[in-house]
Short mmCIF file of C-alpha atoms in Angstrom, two decimals:
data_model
loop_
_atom_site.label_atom_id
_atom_site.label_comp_id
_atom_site.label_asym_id
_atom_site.label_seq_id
_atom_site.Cartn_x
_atom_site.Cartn_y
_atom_site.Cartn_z
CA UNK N 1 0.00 0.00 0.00
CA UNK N 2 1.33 3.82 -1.11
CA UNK N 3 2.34 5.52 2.27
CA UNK N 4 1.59 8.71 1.01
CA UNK N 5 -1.70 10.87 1.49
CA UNK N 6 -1.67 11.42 -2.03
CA UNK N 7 0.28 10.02 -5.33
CA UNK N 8 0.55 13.19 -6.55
CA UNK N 9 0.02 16.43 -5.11
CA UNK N 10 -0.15 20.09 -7.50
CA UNK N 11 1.16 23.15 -6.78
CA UNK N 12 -0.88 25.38 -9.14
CA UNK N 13 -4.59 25.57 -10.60
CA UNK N 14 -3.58 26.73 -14.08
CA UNK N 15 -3.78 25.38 -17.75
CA UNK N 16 -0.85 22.88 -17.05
CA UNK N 17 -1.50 21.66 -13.72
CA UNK N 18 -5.33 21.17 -14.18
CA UNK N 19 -4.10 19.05 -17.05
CA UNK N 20 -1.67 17.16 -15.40
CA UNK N 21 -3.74 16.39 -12.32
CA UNK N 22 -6.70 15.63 -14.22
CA UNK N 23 -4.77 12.58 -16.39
CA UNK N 24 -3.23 11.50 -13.39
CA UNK N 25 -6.29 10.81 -11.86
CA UNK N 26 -7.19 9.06 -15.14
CA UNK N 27 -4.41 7.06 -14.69
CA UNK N 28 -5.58 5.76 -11.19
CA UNK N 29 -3.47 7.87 -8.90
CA UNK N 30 -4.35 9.83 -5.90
CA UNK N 31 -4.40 13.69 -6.68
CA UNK N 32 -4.74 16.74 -4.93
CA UNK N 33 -4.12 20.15 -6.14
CA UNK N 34 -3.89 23.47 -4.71
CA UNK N 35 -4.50 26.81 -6.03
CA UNK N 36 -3.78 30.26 -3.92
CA UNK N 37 -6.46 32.49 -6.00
CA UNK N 38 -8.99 30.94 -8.41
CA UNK N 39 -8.64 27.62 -10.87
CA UNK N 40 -7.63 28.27 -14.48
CA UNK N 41 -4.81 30.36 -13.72
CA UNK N 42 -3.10 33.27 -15.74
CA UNK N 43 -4.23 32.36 -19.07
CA UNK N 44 -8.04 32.12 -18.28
CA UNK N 45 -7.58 35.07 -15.16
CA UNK N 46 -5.94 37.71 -16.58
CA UNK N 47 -4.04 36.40 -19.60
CA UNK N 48 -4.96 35.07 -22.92
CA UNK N 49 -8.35 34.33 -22.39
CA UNK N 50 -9.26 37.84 -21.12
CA UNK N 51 -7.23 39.61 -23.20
CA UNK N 52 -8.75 37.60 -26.38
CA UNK N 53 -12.41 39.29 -25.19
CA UNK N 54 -10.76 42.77 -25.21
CA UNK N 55 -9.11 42.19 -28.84
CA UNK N 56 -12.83 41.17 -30.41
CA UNK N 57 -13.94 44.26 -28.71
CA UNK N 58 -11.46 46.37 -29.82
CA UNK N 59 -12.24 45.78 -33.75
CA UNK N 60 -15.17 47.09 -33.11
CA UNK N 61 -14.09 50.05 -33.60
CA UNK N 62 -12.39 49.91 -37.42
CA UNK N 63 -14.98 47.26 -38.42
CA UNK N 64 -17.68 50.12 -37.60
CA UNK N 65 -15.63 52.59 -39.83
CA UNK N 66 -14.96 50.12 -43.08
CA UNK N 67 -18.87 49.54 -42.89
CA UNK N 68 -19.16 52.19 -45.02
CA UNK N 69 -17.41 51.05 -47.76
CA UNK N 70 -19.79 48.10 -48.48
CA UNK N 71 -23.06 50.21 -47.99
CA UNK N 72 -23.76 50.04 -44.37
CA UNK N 73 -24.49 53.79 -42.59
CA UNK N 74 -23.43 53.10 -38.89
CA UNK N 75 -25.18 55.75 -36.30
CA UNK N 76 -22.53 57.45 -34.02
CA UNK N 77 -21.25 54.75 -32.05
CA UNK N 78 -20.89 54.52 -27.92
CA UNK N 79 -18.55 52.27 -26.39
CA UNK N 80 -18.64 51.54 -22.57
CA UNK N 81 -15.77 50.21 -20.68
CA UNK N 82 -17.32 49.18 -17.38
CA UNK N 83 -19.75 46.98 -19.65
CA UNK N 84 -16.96 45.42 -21.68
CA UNK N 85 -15.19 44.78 -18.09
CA UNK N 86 -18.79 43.02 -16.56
CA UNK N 87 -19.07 41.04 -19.47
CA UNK N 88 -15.59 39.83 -19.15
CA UNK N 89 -15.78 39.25 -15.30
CA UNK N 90 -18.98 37.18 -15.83
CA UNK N 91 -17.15 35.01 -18.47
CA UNK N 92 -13.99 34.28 -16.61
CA UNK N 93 -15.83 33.02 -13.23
CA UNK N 94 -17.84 30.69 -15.79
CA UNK N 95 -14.81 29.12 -17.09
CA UNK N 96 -12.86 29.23 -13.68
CA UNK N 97 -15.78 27.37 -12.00
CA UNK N 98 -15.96 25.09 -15.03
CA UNK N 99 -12.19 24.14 -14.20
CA UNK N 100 -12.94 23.10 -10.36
CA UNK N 101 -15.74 21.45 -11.85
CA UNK N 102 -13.98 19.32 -14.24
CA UNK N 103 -10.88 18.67 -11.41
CA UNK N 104 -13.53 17.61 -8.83
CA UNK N 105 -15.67 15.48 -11.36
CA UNK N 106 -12.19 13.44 -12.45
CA UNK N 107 -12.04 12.89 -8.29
CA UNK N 108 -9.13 15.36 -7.68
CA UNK N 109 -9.15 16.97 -4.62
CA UNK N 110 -8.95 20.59 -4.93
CA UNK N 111 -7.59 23.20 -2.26
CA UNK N 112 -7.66 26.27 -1.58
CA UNK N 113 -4.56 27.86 -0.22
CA UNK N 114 -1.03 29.41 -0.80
CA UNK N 115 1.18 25.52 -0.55
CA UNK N 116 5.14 25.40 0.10
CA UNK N 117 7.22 22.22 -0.13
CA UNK N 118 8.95 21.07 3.00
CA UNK N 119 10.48 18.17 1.95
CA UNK N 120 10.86 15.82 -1.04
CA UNK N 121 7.47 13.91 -0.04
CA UNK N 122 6.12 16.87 2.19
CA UNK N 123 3.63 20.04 1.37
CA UNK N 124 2.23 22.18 3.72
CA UNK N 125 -0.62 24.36 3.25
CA UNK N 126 -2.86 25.94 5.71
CA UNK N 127 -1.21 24.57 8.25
CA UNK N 128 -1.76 21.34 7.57
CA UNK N 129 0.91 18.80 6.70
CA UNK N 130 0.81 16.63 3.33
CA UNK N 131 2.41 13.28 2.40
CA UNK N 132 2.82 12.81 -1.48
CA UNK N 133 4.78 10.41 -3.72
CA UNK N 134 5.26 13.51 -6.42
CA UNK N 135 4.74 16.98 -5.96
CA UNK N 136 4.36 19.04 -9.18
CA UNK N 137 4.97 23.10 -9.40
CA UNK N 138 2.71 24.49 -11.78
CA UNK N 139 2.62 27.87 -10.39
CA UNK N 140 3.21 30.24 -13.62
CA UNK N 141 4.60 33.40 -13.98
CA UNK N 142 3.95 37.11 -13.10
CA UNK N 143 4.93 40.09 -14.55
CA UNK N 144 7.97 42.00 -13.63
CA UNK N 145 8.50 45.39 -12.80
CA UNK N 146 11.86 47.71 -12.44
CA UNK N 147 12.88 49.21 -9.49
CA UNK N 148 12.44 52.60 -10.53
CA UNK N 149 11.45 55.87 -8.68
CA UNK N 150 7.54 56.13 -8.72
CA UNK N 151 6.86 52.36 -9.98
CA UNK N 152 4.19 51.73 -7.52
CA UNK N 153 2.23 53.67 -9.47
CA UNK N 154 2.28 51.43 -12.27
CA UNK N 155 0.28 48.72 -13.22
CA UNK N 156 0.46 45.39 -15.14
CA UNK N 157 -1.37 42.76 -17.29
CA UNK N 158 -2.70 42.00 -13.93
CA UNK N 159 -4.36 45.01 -13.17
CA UNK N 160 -5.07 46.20 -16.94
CA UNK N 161 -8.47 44.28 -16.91
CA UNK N 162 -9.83 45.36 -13.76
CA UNK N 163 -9.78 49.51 -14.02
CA UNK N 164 -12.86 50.83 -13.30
CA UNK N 165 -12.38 53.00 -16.72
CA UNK N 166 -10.78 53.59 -19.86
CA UNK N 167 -7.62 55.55 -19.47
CA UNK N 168 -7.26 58.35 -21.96
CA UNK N 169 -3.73 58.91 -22.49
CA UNK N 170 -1.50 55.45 -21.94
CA UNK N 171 1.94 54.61 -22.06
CA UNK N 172 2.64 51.12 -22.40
CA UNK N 173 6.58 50.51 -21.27
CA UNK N 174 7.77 47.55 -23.40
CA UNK N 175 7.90 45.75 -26.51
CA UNK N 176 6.86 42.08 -26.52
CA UNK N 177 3.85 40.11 -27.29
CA UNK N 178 1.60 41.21 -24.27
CA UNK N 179 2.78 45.20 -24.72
CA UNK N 180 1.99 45.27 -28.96
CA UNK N 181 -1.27 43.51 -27.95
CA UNK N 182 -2.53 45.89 -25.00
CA UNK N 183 -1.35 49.09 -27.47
CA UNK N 184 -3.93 47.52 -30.03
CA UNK N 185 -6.43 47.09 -27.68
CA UNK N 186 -6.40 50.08 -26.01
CA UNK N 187 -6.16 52.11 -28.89
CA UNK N 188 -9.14 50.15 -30.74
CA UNK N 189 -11.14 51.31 -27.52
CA UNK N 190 -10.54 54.73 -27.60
CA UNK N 191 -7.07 55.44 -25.66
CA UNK N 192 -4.06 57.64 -27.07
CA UNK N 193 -1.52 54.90 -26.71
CA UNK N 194 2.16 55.08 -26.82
CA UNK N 195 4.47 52.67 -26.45
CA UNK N 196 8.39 52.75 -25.12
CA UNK N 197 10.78 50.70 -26.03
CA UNK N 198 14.45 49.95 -25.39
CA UNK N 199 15.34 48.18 -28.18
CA UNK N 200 15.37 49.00 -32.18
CA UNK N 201 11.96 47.20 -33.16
CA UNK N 202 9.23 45.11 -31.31
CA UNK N 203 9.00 41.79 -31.18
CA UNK N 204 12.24 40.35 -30.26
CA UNK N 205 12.89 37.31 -31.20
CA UNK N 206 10.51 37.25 -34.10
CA UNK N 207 11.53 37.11 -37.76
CA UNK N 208 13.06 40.40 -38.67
CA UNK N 209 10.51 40.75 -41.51
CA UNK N 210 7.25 40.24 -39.24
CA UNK N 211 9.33 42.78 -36.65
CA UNK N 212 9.50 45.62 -39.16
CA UNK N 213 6.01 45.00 -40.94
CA UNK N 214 4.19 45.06 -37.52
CA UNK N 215 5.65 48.31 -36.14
CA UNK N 216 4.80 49.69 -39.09
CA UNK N 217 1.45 48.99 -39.28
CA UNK N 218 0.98 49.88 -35.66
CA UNK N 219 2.20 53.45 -36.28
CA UNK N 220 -0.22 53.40 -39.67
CA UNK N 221 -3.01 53.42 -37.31
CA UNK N 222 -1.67 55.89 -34.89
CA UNK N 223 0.11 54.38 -31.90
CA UNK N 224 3.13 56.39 -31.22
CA UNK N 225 6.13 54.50 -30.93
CA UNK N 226 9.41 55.32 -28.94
CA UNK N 227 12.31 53.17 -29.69
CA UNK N 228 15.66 53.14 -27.57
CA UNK N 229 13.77 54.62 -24.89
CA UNK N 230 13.47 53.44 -21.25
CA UNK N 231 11.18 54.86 -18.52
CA UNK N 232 13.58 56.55 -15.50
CA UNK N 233 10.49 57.47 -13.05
CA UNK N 234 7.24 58.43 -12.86
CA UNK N 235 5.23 60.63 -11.05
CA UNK N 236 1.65 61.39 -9.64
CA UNK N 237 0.74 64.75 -10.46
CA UNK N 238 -1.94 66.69 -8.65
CA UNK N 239 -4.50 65.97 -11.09
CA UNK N 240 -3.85 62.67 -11.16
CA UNK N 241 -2.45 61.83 -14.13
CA UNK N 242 0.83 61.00 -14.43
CA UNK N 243 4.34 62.56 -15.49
CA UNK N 244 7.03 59.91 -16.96
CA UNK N 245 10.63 60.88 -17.28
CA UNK N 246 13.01 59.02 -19.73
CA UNK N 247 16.28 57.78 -19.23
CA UNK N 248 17.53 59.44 -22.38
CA UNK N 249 15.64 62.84 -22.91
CA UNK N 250 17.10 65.20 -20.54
CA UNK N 251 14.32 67.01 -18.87
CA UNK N 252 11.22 66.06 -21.37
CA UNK N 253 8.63 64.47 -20.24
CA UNK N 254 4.79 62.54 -20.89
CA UNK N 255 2.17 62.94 -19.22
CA UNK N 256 -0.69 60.06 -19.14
CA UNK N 257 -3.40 58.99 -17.41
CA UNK N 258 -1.80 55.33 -16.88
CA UNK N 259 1.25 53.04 -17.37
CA UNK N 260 1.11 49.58 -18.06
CA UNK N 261 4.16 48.18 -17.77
CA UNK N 262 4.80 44.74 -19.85
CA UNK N 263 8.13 44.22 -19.61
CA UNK N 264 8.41 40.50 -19.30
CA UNK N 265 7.56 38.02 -16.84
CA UNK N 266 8.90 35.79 -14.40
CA UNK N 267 8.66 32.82 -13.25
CA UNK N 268 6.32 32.74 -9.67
CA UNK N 269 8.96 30.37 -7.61
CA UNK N 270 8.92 32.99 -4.36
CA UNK N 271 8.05 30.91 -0.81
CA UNK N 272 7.53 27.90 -2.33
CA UNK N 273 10.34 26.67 -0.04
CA UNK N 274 12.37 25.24 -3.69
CA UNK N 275 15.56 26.40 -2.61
CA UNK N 276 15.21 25.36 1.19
CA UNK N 277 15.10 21.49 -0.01
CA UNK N 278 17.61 21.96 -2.69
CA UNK N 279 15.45 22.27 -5.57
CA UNK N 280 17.24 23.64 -8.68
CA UNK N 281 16.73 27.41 -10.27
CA UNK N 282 18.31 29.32 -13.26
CA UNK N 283 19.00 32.58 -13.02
CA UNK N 284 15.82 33.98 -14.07
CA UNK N 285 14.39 31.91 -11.33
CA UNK N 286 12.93 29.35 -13.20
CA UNK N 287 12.47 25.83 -12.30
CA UNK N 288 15.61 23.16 -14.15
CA UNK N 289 13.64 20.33 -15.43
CA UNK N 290 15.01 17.34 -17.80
CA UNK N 291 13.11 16.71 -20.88
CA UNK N 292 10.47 15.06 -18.55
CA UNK N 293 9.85 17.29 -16.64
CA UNK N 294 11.49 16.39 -13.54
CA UNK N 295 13.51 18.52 -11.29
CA UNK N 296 16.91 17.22 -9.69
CA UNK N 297 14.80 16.00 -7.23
CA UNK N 298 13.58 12.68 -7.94
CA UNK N 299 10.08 13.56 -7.02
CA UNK N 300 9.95 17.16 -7.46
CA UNK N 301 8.66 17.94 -10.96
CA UNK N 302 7.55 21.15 -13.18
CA UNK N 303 5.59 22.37 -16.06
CA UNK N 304 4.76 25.54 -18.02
CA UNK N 305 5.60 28.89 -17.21
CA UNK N 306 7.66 28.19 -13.87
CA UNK N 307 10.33 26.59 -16.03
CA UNK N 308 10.81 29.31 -17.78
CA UNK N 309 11.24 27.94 -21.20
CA UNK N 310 8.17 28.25 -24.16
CA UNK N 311 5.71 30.28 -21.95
CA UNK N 312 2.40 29.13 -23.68
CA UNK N 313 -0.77 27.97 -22.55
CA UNK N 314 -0.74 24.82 -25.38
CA UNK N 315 2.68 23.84 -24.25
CA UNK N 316 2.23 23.81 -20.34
CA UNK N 317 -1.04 21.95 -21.17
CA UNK N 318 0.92 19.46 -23.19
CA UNK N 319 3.84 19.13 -20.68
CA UNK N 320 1.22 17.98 -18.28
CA UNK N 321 0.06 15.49 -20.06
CA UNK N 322 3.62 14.17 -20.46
CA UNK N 323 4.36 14.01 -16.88
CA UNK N 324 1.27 12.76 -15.71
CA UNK N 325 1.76 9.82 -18.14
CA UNK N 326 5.47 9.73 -17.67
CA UNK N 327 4.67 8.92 -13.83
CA UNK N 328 1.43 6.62 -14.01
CA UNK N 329 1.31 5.31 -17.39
CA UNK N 330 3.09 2.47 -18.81
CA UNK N 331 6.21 4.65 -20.70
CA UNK N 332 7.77 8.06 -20.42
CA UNK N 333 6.86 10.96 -22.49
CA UNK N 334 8.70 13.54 -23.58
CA UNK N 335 7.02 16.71 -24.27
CA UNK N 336 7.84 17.64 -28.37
CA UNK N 337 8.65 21.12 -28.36
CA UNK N 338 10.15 21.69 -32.22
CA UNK N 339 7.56 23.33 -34.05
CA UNK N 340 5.52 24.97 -31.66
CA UNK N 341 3.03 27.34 -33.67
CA UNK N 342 2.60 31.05 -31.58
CA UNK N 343 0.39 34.25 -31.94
CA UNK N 344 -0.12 37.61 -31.05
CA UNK N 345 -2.98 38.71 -31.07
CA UNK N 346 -1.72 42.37 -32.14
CA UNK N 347 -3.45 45.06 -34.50
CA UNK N 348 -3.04 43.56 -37.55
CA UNK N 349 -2.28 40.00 -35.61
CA UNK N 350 0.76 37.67 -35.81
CA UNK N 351 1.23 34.09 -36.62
CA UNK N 352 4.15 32.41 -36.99
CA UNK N 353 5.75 28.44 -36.28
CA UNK N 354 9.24 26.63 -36.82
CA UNK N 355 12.48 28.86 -38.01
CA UNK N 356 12.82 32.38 -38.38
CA UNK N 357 14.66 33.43 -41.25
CA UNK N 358 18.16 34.03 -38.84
CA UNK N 359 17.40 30.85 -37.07
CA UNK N 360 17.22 28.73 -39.91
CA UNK N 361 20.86 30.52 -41.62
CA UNK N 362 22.10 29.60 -38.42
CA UNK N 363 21.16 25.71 -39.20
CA UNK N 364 21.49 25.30 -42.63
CA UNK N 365 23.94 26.22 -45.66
CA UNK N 366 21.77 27.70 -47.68
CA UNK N 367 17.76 28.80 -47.45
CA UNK N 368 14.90 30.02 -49.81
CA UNK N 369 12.85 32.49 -48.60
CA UNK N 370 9.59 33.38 -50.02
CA UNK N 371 8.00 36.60 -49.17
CA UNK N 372 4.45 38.23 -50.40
CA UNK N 373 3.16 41.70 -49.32
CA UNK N 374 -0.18 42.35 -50.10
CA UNK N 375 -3.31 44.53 -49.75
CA UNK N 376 -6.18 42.09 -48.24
CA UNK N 377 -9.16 42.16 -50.68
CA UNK N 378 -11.96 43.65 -47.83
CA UNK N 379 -9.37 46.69 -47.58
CA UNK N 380 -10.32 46.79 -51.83
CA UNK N 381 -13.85 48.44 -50.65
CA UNK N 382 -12.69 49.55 -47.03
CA UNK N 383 -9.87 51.56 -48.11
CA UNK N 384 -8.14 51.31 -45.41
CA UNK N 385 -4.40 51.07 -45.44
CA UNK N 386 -3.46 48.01 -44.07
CA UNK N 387 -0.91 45.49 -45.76
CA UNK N 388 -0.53 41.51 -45.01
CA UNK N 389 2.67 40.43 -44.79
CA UNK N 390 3.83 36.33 -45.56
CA UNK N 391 7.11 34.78 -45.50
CA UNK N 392 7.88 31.25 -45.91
CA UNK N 393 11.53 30.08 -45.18
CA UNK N 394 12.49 26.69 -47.07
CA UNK N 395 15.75 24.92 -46.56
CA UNK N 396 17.06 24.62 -50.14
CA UNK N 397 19.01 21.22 -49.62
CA UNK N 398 16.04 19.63 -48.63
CA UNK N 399 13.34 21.42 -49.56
CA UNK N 400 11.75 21.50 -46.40
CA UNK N 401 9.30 23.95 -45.06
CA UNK N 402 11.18 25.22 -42.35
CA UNK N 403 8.74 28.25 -41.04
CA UNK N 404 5.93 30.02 -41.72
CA UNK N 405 5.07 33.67 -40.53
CA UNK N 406 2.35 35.96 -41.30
CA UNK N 407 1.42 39.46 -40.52
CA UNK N 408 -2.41 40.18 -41.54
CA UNK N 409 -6.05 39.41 -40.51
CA UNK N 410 -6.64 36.02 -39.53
CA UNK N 411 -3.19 35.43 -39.57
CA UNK N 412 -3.47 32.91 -36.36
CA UNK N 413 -6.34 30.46 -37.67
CA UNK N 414 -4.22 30.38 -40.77
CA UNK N 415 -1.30 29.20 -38.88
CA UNK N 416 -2.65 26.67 -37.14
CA UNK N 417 -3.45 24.61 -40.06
CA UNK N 418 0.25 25.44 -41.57
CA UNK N 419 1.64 24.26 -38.13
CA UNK N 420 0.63 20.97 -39.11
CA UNK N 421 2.61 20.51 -42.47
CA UNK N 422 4.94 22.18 -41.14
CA UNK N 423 5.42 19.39 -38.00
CA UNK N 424 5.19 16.88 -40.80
CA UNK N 425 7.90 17.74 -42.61
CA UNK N 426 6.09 19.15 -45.61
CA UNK N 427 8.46 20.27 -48.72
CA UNK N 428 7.81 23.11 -50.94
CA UNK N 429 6.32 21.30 -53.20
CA UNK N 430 3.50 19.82 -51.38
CA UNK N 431 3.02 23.10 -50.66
CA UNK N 432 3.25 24.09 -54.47
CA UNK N 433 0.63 21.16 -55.54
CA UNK N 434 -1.66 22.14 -53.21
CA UNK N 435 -5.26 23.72 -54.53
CA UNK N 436 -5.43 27.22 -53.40
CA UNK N 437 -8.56 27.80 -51.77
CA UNK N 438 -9.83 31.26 -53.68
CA UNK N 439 -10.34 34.28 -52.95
CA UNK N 440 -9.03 33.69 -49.37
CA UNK N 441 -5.84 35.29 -47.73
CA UNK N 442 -4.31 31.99 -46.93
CA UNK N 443 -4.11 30.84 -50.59
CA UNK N 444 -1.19 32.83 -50.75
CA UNK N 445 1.10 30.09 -49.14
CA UNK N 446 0.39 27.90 -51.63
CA UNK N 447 1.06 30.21 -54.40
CA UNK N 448 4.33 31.78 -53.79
CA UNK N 449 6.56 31.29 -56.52
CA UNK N 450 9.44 34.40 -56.43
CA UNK N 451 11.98 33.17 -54.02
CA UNK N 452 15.29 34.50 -52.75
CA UNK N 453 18.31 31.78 -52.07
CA UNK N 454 20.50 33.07 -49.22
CA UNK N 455 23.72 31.19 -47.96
CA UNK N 456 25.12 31.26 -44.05
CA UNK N 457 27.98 33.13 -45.26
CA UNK N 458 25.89 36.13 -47.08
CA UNK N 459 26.11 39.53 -44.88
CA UNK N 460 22.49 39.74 -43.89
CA UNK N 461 22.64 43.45 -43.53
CA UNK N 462 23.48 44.55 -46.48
CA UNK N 463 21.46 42.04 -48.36
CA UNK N 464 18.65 43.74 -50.88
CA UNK N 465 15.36 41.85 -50.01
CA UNK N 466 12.91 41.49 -53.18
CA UNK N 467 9.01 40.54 -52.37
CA UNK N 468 6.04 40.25 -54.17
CA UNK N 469 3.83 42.81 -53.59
CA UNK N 470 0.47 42.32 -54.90
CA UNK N 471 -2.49 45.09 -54.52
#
């Protein structure tokens, strides 16, 4: 007989742990699970799912204006924050109580409280004791803010969907996935938005094409955005706005009415007791795992965000599922992490899976990249001045389809389906000899012809890049 209270016990009510306890239990272990604040954690809280809500609402607004292109006369239109947040607050505790209800109806035991490991086989929470064969940390990530003069009164991704009303003037201080998608959402709504950032172009770490094409567009519809520039305090003013100084402007300054700071996030490993026991960290704090998931404690294990490695909802879902069958099924799993499709959910939004056009010179001799700018066919009527943007990278030895990125409406559903091929190892050609599906945005994958061969060796800098460009 197991001399444990539990086989395994969760740290964690979000996407990945839910998942992992859930198949566990499935598997015929014990589980329990604990969660701190509410089940379904950042990404159904106040992260993707959210933020999703506020991204439908914020087309709205340009939808309503290229109406009248196709014949419609739209009345003045209204919008109303505090019913966009209700709506949203009455969704999320539907789905959060759906999650307890799923844990508790595949007979996991679910807690309520903040839980800290005391041993290898020992949690604590509420000060109660706990003996389990595995413990899991599935605790996530929060967002990170500077230590600078004034930060406190700042807020976060956390906060963003909970003000009681739409700030006017915003400064969003960052420029990553969560900061291009809060500067089109809040400027779809109604807000003057600008948006600071350190480095030379948003999105780092995306292809350099779907970088440049997406700033651009963003400033197109009027976001103002400050490159090389860093935030060096900020300041409540009488009124109550506030006054932000830069690190590199001498005495100018911005005032606003808010400042959402998305400058990253970290993994949430504070007083879980990890380093008490022994438990390894990297240096951004998050939790050193194997390709199992598993800690260099034999019964200490982690998934998703906490790791610190692909922080998406899909993949800490996934890696749940891996370790849940890795400990209670019949043969470990390794979580497949190669061609992980992503999206941001940005104004026009981003898709993109496998190699970036610098990742894949760093891997191969020599590439083919195919690129296609184009104006989407409801912006024919609309005339509004929006381009999509797609790029295919092929590996010319092979002929493999090594990545796929797109900049335009619709550009995640698109990649989804491409994120299949792609994971199959589909060549150009199948590509090529597929039927394009007419008139549709997506067709254009399939009908790319123009390419550009590059070699490892070529100076990318100075290299003259050729597109199509269709109208």
């Amino acid at each position: 007989m197991n001399p444990y209270d539990y086989q395994l016990f969760v740290i964690g009510g979000g996407s990945g742990g839910v998942r992992a306890a859930r198949i566990a239990s499935s598997l015929g272990a014990r589980v329990a699970i604990a969660e701190s604040y509410r089940y379904g954690g950042t990404c159904v809280i106040r992260g993707c799912v959210p933020k999703k809500l506020l991204v439908y609402a914020a087309h709205f607004a340009e939808d309503f204006a290229d109406a009248n292109g196709f014949g419609w006369s739209v009345p003045p239109v209204e919008f109303s924050w505090p019913r966009l947040i209700a709506a949203k607050d009455k969704e999320i505790s539907r789905l959060s109580a759906r999650y307890e209800d799923n844990l508790v109806g595949s007979n996991v035991i679910t807690l309520y409280g903040t839980a800290r490991v005391v041993d290898a086989h020992t949690v604590e929470i509420n000060g109660q004791r706990i003996t389990t064969e595995h413990i899991l940390i599935a605790t996530g990530g929060t967002p990170f803010l500077p230590q600078i003069p004034g930060i406190e009164h700042a807020i976060t991704s956390n906060e963003v969907f909970d003000l009681p009303d739409l700030p006017s003037r915003v400064l969003i201080v960052g420029g990553g996935y969560i900061a291009v998608e809060f500067a089109g959402i809040l400027h779809g709504l109604g807000a003057q938005v600008t948006l600071c950032y350190r480095g030379d172009q948003v999105l780092r770490g995306f292809d350099e094409d779907i970088r440049a094409h997406l700033q651009a567009e963003m400033v197109k519809k009027g976001i103002t955005v400050l490159l090389h520039q860093d935030v060096a305090q900020l300041e409540r003013l009488p009124d109550g706005s506030l006054s932000v100084g830069f690190a590199s402007s001498g005495d100018s300054s911005l005032a606003v009415d808010a400042v959402l700071y998305a400058t990253g996030r970290i993994p949430n490993t504070q007083g879980l007791g990890l380093d008490d026991i022994g438990v390894a960290i990297d240096r951004s704090g998050g939790v050193k795992v194997d390709a199992y998931g598993k800690t260099n404690i034999d019964s200490i294990h982690a998934v998703g965000d906490v790791t610190h490695r692909i922080a998406l909802t899909p993949v800490a879902i996934r890696e749940g599922v891996a370790l849940a069958k890795t400990l209670f099924g019949p043969t470990p799993i390794a979580t497949d992490l190669t061609t992980v499709p992503s999206a941001v959910f940005s104004q026009p939004p981003v898709g993109t899976v496998g190699l970036t056009e610098e990742q894949a010179l760093s891997q191969c001799s020599e590439i083919d990249v195919y690129t296609s700018i184009f104006k989407n066919m409801r912006h024919s009527l609309s005339g509004r001045d929006e381009r999509t943007l797609m790029k295919l990278i092929v590996d010319s030895a092979s002929q493999r389809v090594l990545g796929a990125h797109m900049v335009g409406s619709d550009a995640p559903e698109i990649i989804q389906g491409l994120a299949i091929a792609i994971h199959m190892g589909a060549t150009k050609a199948d590509f090529d000899e597929t039927v394009a599906l007419h008139p549709s945005a997506a067709e254009e994958f399939v009908t790319m012809r123009d390419k550009i061969s590059k070699k490892r060796s070529n100076d990318l800098s100075s290299f003259s890049r050729k597109s199509s460009d269709k109208t």
